[in-house]
Amino acid sequence: MRTPSWNYRTIIEPFKIKVVEPIRMTTREERQVILRQAHYNMFNIKANDILIDLLTDSGTAAMSSEQWAAMMRGDNAYAGSKSFYRFEEEVKGLTGYAHIIPTHQGRAAEKILFSIVGGKGKVVPNNTHFDTTRANVEFSGAEAVDLVIPEGKQPQAKHPFKGNMDVKRLERLLGESKPGQVPLCMLTVTNNSGGGQPVSMENIRETSALCRRFGVPFFLDACRFAENAYFIKLREPGYEEKTPAEIAREMFRHSDGCTMSAKKDGLVNMGGFLGLNDEQLTQQARNVLILTEGFPTYGGLAGRDLEAIAQGLREVLDEDYLKYRLRSVEYLAEHLIRIGYPLIEPPGGHAVYIDARTLLSHLPANQFPAQSLCSALYEYGGIRTVEVGNAMFGRTENGEEIPADMDLVRLAVPRRAYTQSHIDYVIEVAEMVYQDRQTLKGFRVVKQTPILRHFTIELEHVESRLAGKKGD
Ligand SMILES: *Cc1c(COP(=O)(O)O)cnc(C)c1O
């Protein structure tokens, strides 16, 4: 029995630090200037001006000494590289798929898949499409349909698996579709756009069986498969004694293929793959791959990248790592709740989402409350977060703002990059911001683009324009 590390109250980072990357300290006054120059858009702030970067968990993991060592073995042969075979063996062992196609990141796998199976008139169901997945489905001309269970859309609804597919609605959709109209069904584990919420094994099994009954291939969007596997171990009866690796293998065995961004649970900074069982689809995918990514034994990656992914996929299933990982996010959420922050509950695997519209109820939705909270977290403590709300999903029609359903601020935790004291600092800053919440100001748009405006949007404080007008 291996019990010790489970019985202590303090869960330590299950690693020590060999290489460090200094953080440049800044003052609040400096950050006020930086914010103004960035037009209050977090994407415009330089990384060197950030203390704690919680913008994303994608490609921001710290690699292990074993990964760096593996990279030195990287074989960059154009065809038949040794690194490819090591990568392929590791991914096949994990997923069980017959064919593994390396890509430079997740969306490249999506692009290849949907350029083959998508097209006008086709319908692709998913629990919730991630934005690049939806974009690739729609770019092909197909329709992307989200069918998460109703609890998955209610921020405060307590459910252990809020990422689950609504199987009843999926059954209806498959029953009403014409033969061949649904080229495949996807399930995103964990459900990123739904708050990083997990999907149960029971739901994976049911979705898989339903797809089989209708002759529709079943695919996983597997970016956070390891975090999902550990949620199953913690929350689903019958899985308590299984290892995360066993659970992950079972998840993959229910599916016919997957798209994967290794920038998440691959524990690397770049990479991905497409996993397939179908022979004919694989041939077609390799043809597109050669056009857009590279030869099938490197697919847009250097040999060293393939080595790092192979090693990362093994490390990410380590139980001590996953326990620390999910606990770090939960710890941050617990403290934010204690302070008074309204969150999406329970927290997901990779991020905490604050309901900024509820928190800053003195600001109307068209004044970007989530952007206001992002700005405050940066000004008070140099913490970068991301708005998932009005700037991202709101629309303008006839010059009028149509607010998004929710205004959330996401605090995504990079893998193995920050320690508990960093998280404690985030909590301290969040407490200061909370105390001043009624003084936070709203924003108005100065400049924006018609699509994906959140990346480049420029904002100003609602008051500042009034002040400017008075001075005119
Ligand atoms: C990140 C992500 C993708 C896209 O992967 P990239 O590597 O960023 O291209 C697709 N689906 C989900 C669920 C993701 O989180």
Short mmCIF file of C-alpha atoms and ligand atoms in Angstrom, two decimals:
data_model
loop_
_atom_site.label_atom_id
_atom_site.label_comp_id
_atom_site.label_asym_id
_atom_site.label_seq_id
_atom_site.Cartn_x
_atom_site.Cartn_y
_atom_site.Cartn_z
CA MET A 1 0.00 0.00 0.00
CA ARG A 2 1.32 3.45 -0.89
CA THR A 3 -0.39 5.73 1.60
CA PRO A 4 1.97 8.38 3.02
CA SER A 5 1.55 11.28 0.60
CA TRP A 6 -2.21 10.92 0.81
CA ASN A 7 -2.46 11.44 4.54
CA TYR A 8 -0.87 14.86 4.95
CA ARG A 9 -2.91 18.03 4.82
CA THR A 10 -0.28 19.84 2.77
CA ILE A 11 -0.01 18.50 -0.75
CA ILE A 12 3.45 19.49 -1.93
CA GLU A 13 4.42 20.07 -5.55
CA PRO A 14 5.63 16.57 -6.52
CA PHE A 15 8.81 17.97 -8.13
CA LYS A 16 11.70 20.22 -7.27
CA ILE A 17 13.05 23.03 -9.41
CA LYS A 18 16.19 22.66 -11.54
CA VAL A 19 15.87 25.62 -13.88
CA VAL A 20 14.30 28.94 -12.97
CA GLU A 21 12.86 31.77 -15.03
CA PRO A 22 13.01 35.10 -13.17
CA ILE A 23 9.85 37.14 -12.74
CA ARG A 24 10.35 40.89 -13.23
CA MET A 25 8.69 42.78 -10.40
CA THR A 26 6.69 45.89 -11.26
CA THR A 27 4.90 48.52 -9.18
CA ARG A 28 1.24 49.35 -9.29
CA GLU A 29 2.06 52.75 -10.82
CA GLU A 30 4.06 51.09 -13.61
CA ARG A 31 1.22 48.70 -14.27
CA GLN A 32 -1.29 51.54 -14.55
CA VAL A 33 0.80 52.99 -17.39
CA ILE A 34 1.21 49.56 -19.02
CA LEU A 35 -2.55 48.99 -18.86
CA ARG A 36 -3.28 52.31 -20.53
CA GLN A 37 -0.73 51.63 -23.27
CA ALA A 38 -2.28 48.18 -23.80
CA HIS A 39 -5.73 49.78 -24.14
CA TYR A 40 -6.83 47.51 -21.29
CA ASN A 41 -6.52 44.42 -23.48
CA MET A 42 -4.68 41.59 -21.69
CA PHE A 43 -3.43 40.20 -25.03
CA ASN A 44 -1.52 43.46 -25.62
CA ILE A 45 0.57 43.17 -22.44
CA LYS A 46 4.12 41.85 -22.87
CA ALA A 47 4.99 38.72 -20.89
CA ASN A 48 7.91 40.62 -19.34
CA ASP A 49 5.39 42.93 -17.67
CA ILE A 50 3.48 40.06 -16.02
CA LEU A 51 4.10 38.60 -12.57
CA ILE A 52 1.75 35.62 -12.66
CA ASP A 53 0.44 34.63 -16.07
CA LEU A 54 -2.91 32.83 -15.87
CA LEU A 55 -3.94 33.70 -19.43
CA THR A 56 -3.91 30.06 -20.52
CA ASP A 57 -2.79 26.56 -19.58
CA SER A 58 -1.97 25.86 -23.24
CA GLY A 59 1.70 25.43 -24.14
CA THR A 60 2.74 26.94 -20.81
CA ALA A 61 3.74 23.76 -18.93
CA ALA A 62 7.18 23.36 -17.38
CA MET A 63 8.92 20.34 -18.87
CA SER A 64 10.72 17.76 -16.73
CA SER A 65 14.38 16.83 -16.73
CA GLU A 66 13.39 13.57 -18.42
CA GLN A 67 11.64 15.48 -21.20
CA TRP A 68 14.66 17.72 -21.77
CA ALA A 69 16.89 14.64 -21.75
CA ALA A 70 14.60 12.92 -24.27
CA MET A 71 14.81 15.98 -26.51
CA MET A 72 18.56 15.47 -26.85
CA ARG A 73 17.76 12.07 -28.39
CA GLY A 74 15.54 13.75 -30.97
CA ASP A 75 16.17 12.25 -34.40
CA ASN A 76 15.41 14.73 -37.15
CA ALA A 77 15.48 12.30 -40.07
CA TYR A 78 12.98 13.50 -42.66
CA ALA A 79 11.50 10.01 -43.09
CA GLY A 80 11.24 7.19 -40.57
CA SER A 81 12.78 9.09 -37.64
CA LYS A 82 13.49 7.04 -34.50
CA SER A 83 11.69 9.72 -32.50
CA PHE A 84 8.54 9.16 -34.52
CA TYR A 85 8.48 5.46 -33.69
CA ARG A 86 8.98 6.18 -29.98
CA PHE A 87 6.17 8.75 -30.12
CA GLU A 88 3.92 6.41 -32.09
CA GLU A 89 4.49 3.50 -29.71
CA GLU A 90 3.67 5.65 -26.67
CA VAL A 91 0.51 7.13 -28.21
CA LYS A 92 -0.69 3.76 -29.53
CA GLY A 93 -0.13 2.17 -26.14
CA LEU A 94 -2.21 4.89 -24.50
CA THR A 95 -5.01 5.22 -27.06
CA GLY A 96 -5.13 1.86 -28.82
CA TYR A 97 -5.72 3.53 -32.21
CA ALA A 98 -4.30 1.86 -35.32
CA HIS A 99 -2.89 5.08 -36.82
CA ILE A 100 -1.25 8.11 -35.23
CA ILE A 101 -0.65 11.26 -37.25
CA PRO A 102 1.53 13.95 -35.62
CA THR A 103 0.49 17.60 -36.12
CA HIS A 104 1.97 20.88 -34.92
CA GLN A 105 -0.96 21.51 -32.58
CA GLY A 106 -4.57 20.53 -31.91
CA ARG A 107 -6.25 22.77 -34.47
CA ALA A 108 -4.08 21.31 -37.25
CA ALA A 109 -5.51 17.86 -36.42
CA GLU A 110 -9.01 19.41 -36.47
CA LYS A 111 -8.36 21.15 -39.78
CA ILE A 112 -7.24 17.89 -41.41
CA LEU A 113 -10.12 15.87 -39.97
CA PHE A 114 -12.92 18.29 -40.85
CA SER A 115 -11.57 19.19 -44.27
CA ILE A 116 -12.15 15.47 -45.06
CA VAL A 117 -15.37 14.61 -43.20
CA GLY A 118 -16.99 18.06 -42.98
CA GLY A 119 -18.76 20.01 -45.70
CA LYS A 120 -22.06 21.65 -46.47
CA GLY A 121 -25.12 19.91 -45.03
CA LYS A 122 -23.11 17.89 -42.48
CA VAL A 123 -23.78 18.12 -38.75
CA VAL A 124 -21.18 17.52 -36.01
CA PRO A 125 -22.41 17.07 -32.43
CA ASN A 126 -20.15 17.61 -29.40
CA ASN A 127 -20.76 18.24 -25.69
CA THR A 128 -19.33 21.74 -26.30
CA HIS A 129 -17.14 22.60 -29.26
CA PHE A 130 -13.94 24.40 -28.33
CA ASP A 131 -13.65 27.61 -30.37
CA THR A 132 -11.05 26.30 -32.85
CA THR A 133 -13.02 23.06 -33.24
CA ARG A 134 -16.21 24.95 -33.99
CA ALA A 135 -14.32 27.23 -36.39
CA ASN A 136 -12.87 24.26 -38.29
CA VAL A 137 -16.25 22.49 -38.48
CA GLU A 138 -17.95 25.67 -39.70
CA PHE A 139 -15.14 26.59 -42.09
CA SER A 140 -15.78 23.28 -43.86
CA GLY A 141 -19.43 24.32 -44.29
CA ALA A 142 -20.78 21.90 -41.67
CA GLU A 143 -22.87 22.78 -38.63
CA ALA A 144 -21.44 22.42 -35.09
CA VAL A 145 -24.06 21.45 -32.48
CA ASP A 146 -23.42 21.62 -28.71
CA LEU A 147 -25.35 19.06 -26.64
CA VAL A 148 -23.98 19.31 -23.10
CA ILE A 149 -26.37 18.33 -20.25
CA PRO A 150 -28.44 21.27 -18.90
CA GLU A 151 -26.40 21.37 -15.63
CA GLY A 152 -23.34 22.14 -17.76
CA LYS A 153 -24.76 25.56 -18.53
CA GLN A 154 -25.76 26.53 -15.00
CA PRO A 155 -22.81 28.12 -13.18
CA GLN A 156 -23.94 27.16 -9.68
CA ALA A 157 -25.47 23.74 -10.43
CA LYS A 158 -23.56 21.07 -8.50
CA HIS A 159 -22.97 17.97 -10.62
CA PRO A 160 -19.88 15.73 -10.57
CA PHE A 161 -19.72 15.52 -14.38
CA LYS A 162 -20.99 18.78 -15.82
CA GLY A 163 -19.24 18.03 -19.11
CA ASN A 164 -21.50 15.07 -19.90
CA MET A 165 -23.20 14.73 -23.26
CA ASP A 166 -26.98 14.97 -23.20
CA VAL A 167 -27.51 11.46 -24.61
CA LYS A 168 -31.26 11.92 -25.10
CA ARG A 169 -30.75 14.94 -27.30
CA LEU A 170 -27.93 13.21 -29.15
CA GLU A 171 -30.20 10.23 -29.80
CA ARG A 172 -32.85 12.55 -31.21
CA LEU A 173 -30.30 14.32 -33.41
CA LEU A 174 -28.92 11.03 -34.76
CA GLY A 175 -32.42 9.63 -35.25
CA GLU A 176 -33.55 12.66 -37.25
CA SER A 177 -30.44 12.97 -39.41
CA LYS A 178 -30.15 11.59 -42.92
CA PRO A 179 -27.71 8.70 -43.54
CA GLY A 180 -24.17 10.08 -43.71
CA GLN A 181 -25.23 13.52 -42.52
CA VAL A 182 -23.41 13.15 -39.19
CA PRO A 183 -19.84 12.22 -40.24
CA LEU A 184 -18.76 11.77 -36.63
CA CYS A 185 -19.69 12.67 -33.07
CA MET A 186 -17.18 14.33 -30.72
CA LEU A 187 -16.84 14.48 -26.96
CA THR A 188 -14.47 17.01 -25.38
CA VAL A 189 -12.68 15.75 -22.26
CA THR A 190 -12.58 17.77 -20.12
CA ASN A 191 -15.13 20.20 -21.52
CA ASN A 192 -12.90 23.27 -21.92
CA SER A 193 -15.49 25.80 -23.11
CA GLY A 194 -17.87 24.56 -20.42
CA GLY A 195 -15.40 25.43 -17.65
CA GLY A 196 -13.04 22.42 -17.79
CA GLN A 197 -15.78 20.14 -16.50
CA PRO A 198 -15.23 16.37 -16.69
CA VAL A 199 -17.19 13.68 -18.52
CA SER A 200 -17.98 10.41 -16.73
CA MET A 201 -16.96 6.99 -18.02
CA GLU A 202 -20.63 6.03 -17.99
CA ASN A 203 -21.38 8.94 -20.31
CA ILE A 204 -18.44 8.08 -22.59
CA ARG A 205 -19.71 4.49 -22.74
CA GLU A 206 -23.31 5.55 -23.47
CA THR A 207 -22.30 8.07 -26.12
CA SER A 208 -20.05 5.50 -27.73
CA ALA A 209 -22.80 2.83 -27.76
CA LEU A 210 -25.30 5.28 -29.20
CA CYS A 211 -22.92 6.29 -31.99
CA ARG A 212 -22.22 2.62 -32.75
CA ARG A 213 -25.96 1.92 -32.97
CA PHE A 214 -26.32 4.65 -35.60
CA GLY A 215 -23.09 3.70 -37.38
CA VAL A 216 -21.51 7.08 -36.58
CA PRO A 217 -17.78 7.20 -35.68
CA PHE A 218 -17.14 8.46 -32.15
CA PHE A 219 -14.16 10.80 -31.54
CA LEU A 220 -12.64 12.34 -28.43
CA ASP A 221 -11.27 15.87 -28.29
CA ALA A 222 -8.68 14.54 -25.87
CA CYS A 223 -6.68 17.66 -24.85
CA ARG A 224 -7.22 17.11 -21.10
CA PHE A 225 -7.72 13.35 -21.03
CA ALA A 226 -5.52 12.84 -17.95
CA GLU A 227 -7.34 15.43 -15.83
CA ASN A 228 -10.62 13.85 -16.95
CA ALA A 229 -9.33 10.39 -16.00
CA TYR A 230 -8.43 11.58 -12.51
CA PHE A 231 -11.85 13.19 -12.01
CA ILE A 232 -13.36 9.79 -12.89
CA LYS A 233 -11.16 8.13 -10.26
CA LEU A 234 -12.21 10.67 -7.64
CA ARG A 235 -15.90 10.90 -8.45
CA GLU A 236 -17.20 7.83 -10.30
CA PRO A 237 -18.14 4.69 -8.36
CA GLY A 238 -16.13 1.66 -9.43
CA TYR A 239 -13.01 3.58 -10.44
CA GLU A 240 -11.51 4.33 -6.99
CA GLU A 241 -8.95 1.55 -7.24
CA LYS A 242 -7.97 2.03 -10.88
CA THR A 243 -4.90 4.02 -11.92
CA PRO A 244 -5.31 7.15 -14.06
CA ALA A 245 -3.48 5.30 -16.86
CA GLU A 246 -5.98 2.42 -16.76
CA ILE A 247 -8.89 4.85 -16.77
CA ALA A 248 -7.41 6.89 -19.64
CA ARG A 249 -6.87 3.73 -21.70
CA GLU A 250 -10.47 2.73 -21.10
CA MET A 251 -11.70 6.19 -22.19
CA PHE A 252 -9.79 5.95 -25.46
CA ARG A 253 -10.87 2.32 -26.11
CA HIS A 254 -14.51 3.45 -26.34
CA SER A 255 -13.69 5.77 -29.25
CA ASP A 256 -12.72 5.41 -32.91
CA GLY A 257 -10.31 8.32 -33.01
CA CYS A 258 -9.26 11.59 -31.41
CA THR A 259 -7.84 15.03 -31.95
CA MET A 260 -5.27 16.08 -29.41
CA SER A 261 -3.45 19.25 -28.45
CA ALA A 262 -0.30 18.09 -26.63
CA LYS A 263 0.03 21.68 -25.35
CA LYS A 264 -2.35 20.68 -22.56
CA ASP A 265 -2.01 17.17 -21.14
CA GLY A 266 0.98 16.36 -23.37
CA LEU A 267 3.00 18.62 -21.01
CA VAL A 268 4.81 20.24 -23.93
CA ASN A 269 4.93 23.73 -25.40
CA MET A 270 3.96 22.72 -28.94
CA GLY A 271 2.51 19.63 -30.61
CA GLY A 272 -0.55 17.50 -31.19
CA PHE A 273 -1.86 14.51 -33.08
CA LEU A 274 -4.77 12.91 -34.85
CA GLY A 275 -5.54 9.32 -33.83
CA LEU A 276 -7.57 7.12 -36.18
CA ASN A 277 -8.71 3.54 -36.60
CA ASP A 278 -10.27 3.83 -40.05
CA GLU A 279 -7.87 2.85 -42.84
CA GLN A 280 -9.40 4.95 -45.61
CA LEU A 281 -9.74 8.07 -43.47
CA THR A 282 -6.11 7.67 -42.44
CA GLN A 283 -4.98 7.60 -46.08
CA GLN A 284 -6.93 10.78 -46.81
CA ALA A 285 -5.62 12.45 -43.65
CA ARG A 286 -2.01 11.61 -44.53
CA ASN A 287 -2.53 13.17 -47.97
CA VAL A 288 -3.71 16.43 -46.41
CA LEU A 289 -0.95 16.20 -43.79
CA ILE A 290 1.75 16.09 -46.46
CA LEU A 291 0.23 19.18 -48.06
CA THR A 292 -0.14 21.24 -44.92
CA GLU A 293 2.03 19.89 -42.09
CA GLY A 294 4.75 17.58 -43.37
CA PHE A 295 5.72 13.98 -44.01
CA PRO A 296 3.72 11.47 -41.91
CA THR A 297 6.66 10.63 -39.63
CA TYR A 298 7.11 14.20 -38.40
CA GLY A 299 3.94 16.12 -39.31
CA GLY A 300 5.01 19.65 -38.50
CA LEU A 301 7.18 18.75 -35.52
CA ALA A 302 10.90 18.35 -34.93
CA GLY A 303 12.15 14.98 -33.68
CA ARG A 304 12.78 16.53 -30.27
CA ASP A 305 9.13 17.61 -30.01
CA LEU A 306 7.95 14.05 -30.67
CA GLU A 307 10.29 12.82 -27.90
CA ALA A 308 9.01 15.42 -25.44
CA ILE A 309 5.39 14.46 -26.13
CA ALA A 310 6.09 10.73 -25.70
CA GLN A 311 7.65 11.39 -22.30
CA GLY A 312 5.02 14.01 -21.32
CA LEU A 313 2.12 11.63 -21.96
CA ARG A 314 3.66 9.19 -19.51
CA GLU A 315 4.33 11.81 -16.80
CA VAL A 316 0.89 13.40 -17.01
CA LEU A 317 -0.72 10.16 -15.82
CA ASP A 318 1.36 10.06 -12.65
CA GLU A 319 -1.10 9.97 -9.78
CA ASP A 320 0.87 12.30 -7.50
CA TYR A 321 1.07 14.84 -10.30
CA LEU A 322 -2.67 14.68 -11.02
CA LYS A 323 -3.55 14.91 -7.34
CA TYR A 324 -1.38 18.03 -7.00
CA ARG A 325 -2.75 19.43 -10.25
CA LEU A 326 -6.45 19.16 -9.45
CA ARG A 327 -5.86 20.18 -5.84
CA SER A 328 -4.02 23.39 -6.87
CA VAL A 329 -6.99 24.53 -8.92
CA GLU A 330 -9.44 23.50 -6.20
CA TYR A 331 -7.35 25.31 -3.55
CA LEU A 332 -7.48 28.55 -5.54
CA ALA A 333 -11.25 28.13 -6.00
CA GLU A 334 -11.85 27.44 -2.28
CA HIS A 335 -10.08 30.62 -1.28
CA LEU A 336 -11.82 32.77 -3.87
CA ILE A 337 -15.16 31.44 -2.61
CA ARG A 338 -14.11 32.19 0.99
CA ILE A 339 -13.37 35.80 -0.03
CA GLY A 340 -16.82 36.06 -1.61
CA TYR A 341 -16.18 35.56 -5.32
CA PRO A 342 -19.03 33.94 -7.26
CA LEU A 343 -17.48 31.07 -9.29
CA ILE A 344 -18.55 28.39 -11.69
CA GLU A 345 -18.82 25.43 -9.36
CA PRO A 346 -17.34 22.96 -8.83
CA PRO A 347 -14.06 24.21 -10.38
CA GLY A 348 -12.79 22.37 -13.45
CA GLY A 349 -9.42 20.71 -13.94
CA HIS A 350 -7.34 23.51 -15.41
CA ALA A 351 -8.97 26.78 -14.45
CA VAL A 352 -11.21 28.76 -12.13
CA TYR A 353 -13.93 30.93 -13.65
CA ILE A 354 -15.20 34.03 -11.82
CA ASP A 355 -18.69 35.30 -12.61
CA ALA A 356 -17.73 38.96 -13.03
CA ARG A 357 -21.20 40.15 -13.99
CA THR A 358 -22.53 39.03 -10.62
CA LEU A 359 -19.46 40.29 -8.74
CA LEU A 360 -19.55 43.75 -10.33
CA SER A 361 -23.32 44.15 -10.38
CA HIS A 362 -22.94 47.96 -10.37
CA LEU A 363 -21.67 47.72 -13.98
CA PRO A 364 -24.15 47.13 -16.80
CA ALA A 365 -23.30 44.14 -19.03
CA ASN A 366 -22.43 46.42 -21.97
CA GLN A 367 -19.61 47.98 -19.92
CA PHE A 368 -17.55 44.78 -19.94
CA PRO A 369 -17.51 43.83 -16.23
CA ALA A 370 -15.16 40.88 -16.88
CA GLN A 371 -12.65 43.16 -18.61
CA SER A 372 -12.88 45.45 -15.62
CA LEU A 373 -11.96 42.60 -13.25
CA CYS A 374 -9.10 41.45 -15.54
CA SER A 375 -7.72 44.99 -15.48
CA ALA A 376 -7.97 45.24 -11.71
CA LEU A 377 -6.19 41.89 -11.13
CA TYR A 378 -3.39 43.15 -13.37
CA GLU A 379 -3.20 46.61 -11.84
CA TYR A 380 -3.25 45.40 -8.24
CA GLY A 381 -0.93 42.44 -8.65
CA GLY A 382 0.45 41.98 -12.16
CA ILE A 383 -1.77 38.94 -12.64
CA ARG A 384 -2.90 38.25 -16.20
CA THR A 385 -6.22 36.49 -16.67
CA VAL A 386 -8.57 36.28 -19.62
CA GLU A 387 -12.07 37.56 -20.22
CA VAL A 388 -14.55 34.95 -21.42
CA GLY A 389 -17.52 37.19 -21.96
CA ASN A 390 -18.66 40.23 -23.84
CA ALA A 391 -15.49 41.00 -25.76
CA MET A 392 -15.18 37.34 -26.77
CA PHE A 393 -18.81 36.41 -27.42
CA GLY A 394 -20.81 39.64 -27.37
CA ARG A 395 -21.92 41.08 -30.69
CA THR A 396 -22.63 44.45 -32.15
CA GLU A 397 -25.64 45.02 -34.30
CA ASN A 398 -26.43 48.45 -35.70
CA GLY A 399 -23.77 49.82 -33.38
CA GLU A 400 -25.46 48.33 -30.34
CA GLU A 401 -23.80 45.89 -27.95
CA ILE A 402 -25.60 42.56 -27.53
CA PRO A 403 -24.05 41.10 -24.38
CA ALA A 404 -22.82 37.49 -24.16
CA ASP A 405 -24.68 35.02 -21.88
CA MET A 406 -22.09 35.43 -19.13
CA ASP A 407 -19.14 37.61 -18.26
CA LEU A 408 -16.49 35.32 -16.86
CA VAL A 409 -12.86 35.83 -15.92
CA ARG A 410 -10.79 32.69 -16.37
CA LEU A 411 -7.76 32.01 -14.21
CA ALA A 412 -6.03 29.16 -16.06
CA VAL A 413 -3.24 27.45 -14.15
CA PRO A 414 -0.16 26.46 -16.21
CA ARG A 415 1.05 22.91 -15.49
CA ARG A 416 3.98 22.57 -13.04
CA ALA A 417 4.96 26.24 -13.57
CA TYR A 418 3.84 27.91 -10.33
CA THR A 419 4.18 26.95 -6.67
CA GLN A 420 1.71 27.32 -3.83
CA SER A 421 3.21 30.68 -2.80
CA HIS A 422 2.41 32.02 -6.26
CA ILE A 423 -1.16 30.86 -5.84
CA ASP A 424 -1.30 32.35 -2.31
CA TYR A 425 -0.17 35.65 -3.82
CA VAL A 426 -2.97 35.47 -6.41
CA ILE A 427 -5.43 34.90 -3.54
CA GLU A 428 -4.05 37.91 -1.62
CA VAL A 429 -4.37 40.18 -4.67
CA ALA A 430 -7.87 38.86 -5.36
CA GLU A 431 -8.83 39.78 -1.79
CA MET A 432 -7.62 43.38 -2.27
CA VAL A 433 -9.54 43.66 -5.52
CA TYR A 434 -12.63 42.22 -3.86
CA GLN A 435 -12.56 44.89 -1.16
CA ASP A 436 -12.42 47.61 -3.80
CA ARG A 437 -14.88 45.96 -6.16
CA GLN A 438 -17.49 48.72 -5.98
CA THR A 439 -14.94 51.26 -7.25
CA LEU A 440 -14.04 49.30 -10.40
CA LYS A 441 -14.99 51.15 -13.57
CA GLY A 442 -16.65 49.93 -16.72
CA PHE A 443 -15.28 50.13 -20.25
CA ARG A 444 -16.36 51.18 -23.67
CA VAL A 445 -14.93 50.07 -27.02
CA VAL A 446 -12.55 52.44 -28.79
CA LYS A 447 -11.57 50.10 -31.62
CA GLN A 448 -12.51 46.58 -32.67
CA THR A 449 -12.45 44.07 -35.52
CA PRO A 450 -15.58 42.32 -36.84
CA ILE A 451 -14.45 38.75 -35.90
CA LEU A 452 -12.49 37.41 -32.89
CA ARG A 453 -12.44 40.96 -31.59
CA HIS A 454 -11.21 40.03 -28.11
CA PHE A 455 -7.64 39.54 -29.36
CA THR A 456 -7.26 43.12 -30.60
CA ILE A 457 -10.05 45.10 -28.95
CA GLU A 458 -9.10 48.51 -27.52
CA LEU A 459 -11.00 49.85 -24.52
CA GLU A 460 -11.19 52.95 -22.37
CA HIS A 461 -12.80 53.68 -19.03
CA VAL A 462 -16.36 54.91 -19.39
CA GLU A 463 -15.53 57.89 -17.17
CA SER A 464 -12.36 58.84 -18.99
CA ARG A 465 -14.16 59.80 -22.20
CA LEU A 466 -16.62 61.91 -20.20
CA ALA A 467 -13.69 63.61 -18.51
CA GLY A 468 -12.09 64.17 -21.92
CA LYS A 469 -15.31 65.64 -23.28
CA LYS A 470 -15.53 68.11 -20.45
CA GLY A 471 -12.01 69.28 -21.20
CA ASP A 472 -12.70 69.75 -24.92
C1 LIG B 1 -6.62 23.92 -26.97
C2 LIG B 1 -7.75 23.14 -27.47
C3 LIG B 1 -7.88 22.82 -28.82
C4 LIG B 1 -6.95 23.36 -29.89
O1 LIG B 1 -5.62 23.02 -29.68
P1 LIG B 1 -4.42 23.99 -30.10
O2 LIG B 1 -3.21 23.20 -29.76
O3 LIG B 1 -4.54 25.25 -29.32
O4 LIG B 1 -4.54 24.22 -31.57
C5 LIG B 1 -8.95 22.03 -29.20
N1 LIG B 1 -9.84 21.58 -28.30
C6 LIG B 1 -9.74 21.87 -26.99
C7 LIG B 1 -10.74 21.32 -26.02
C8 LIG B 1 -8.70 22.65 -26.52
O5 LIG B 1 -8.62 22.95 -25.21
#
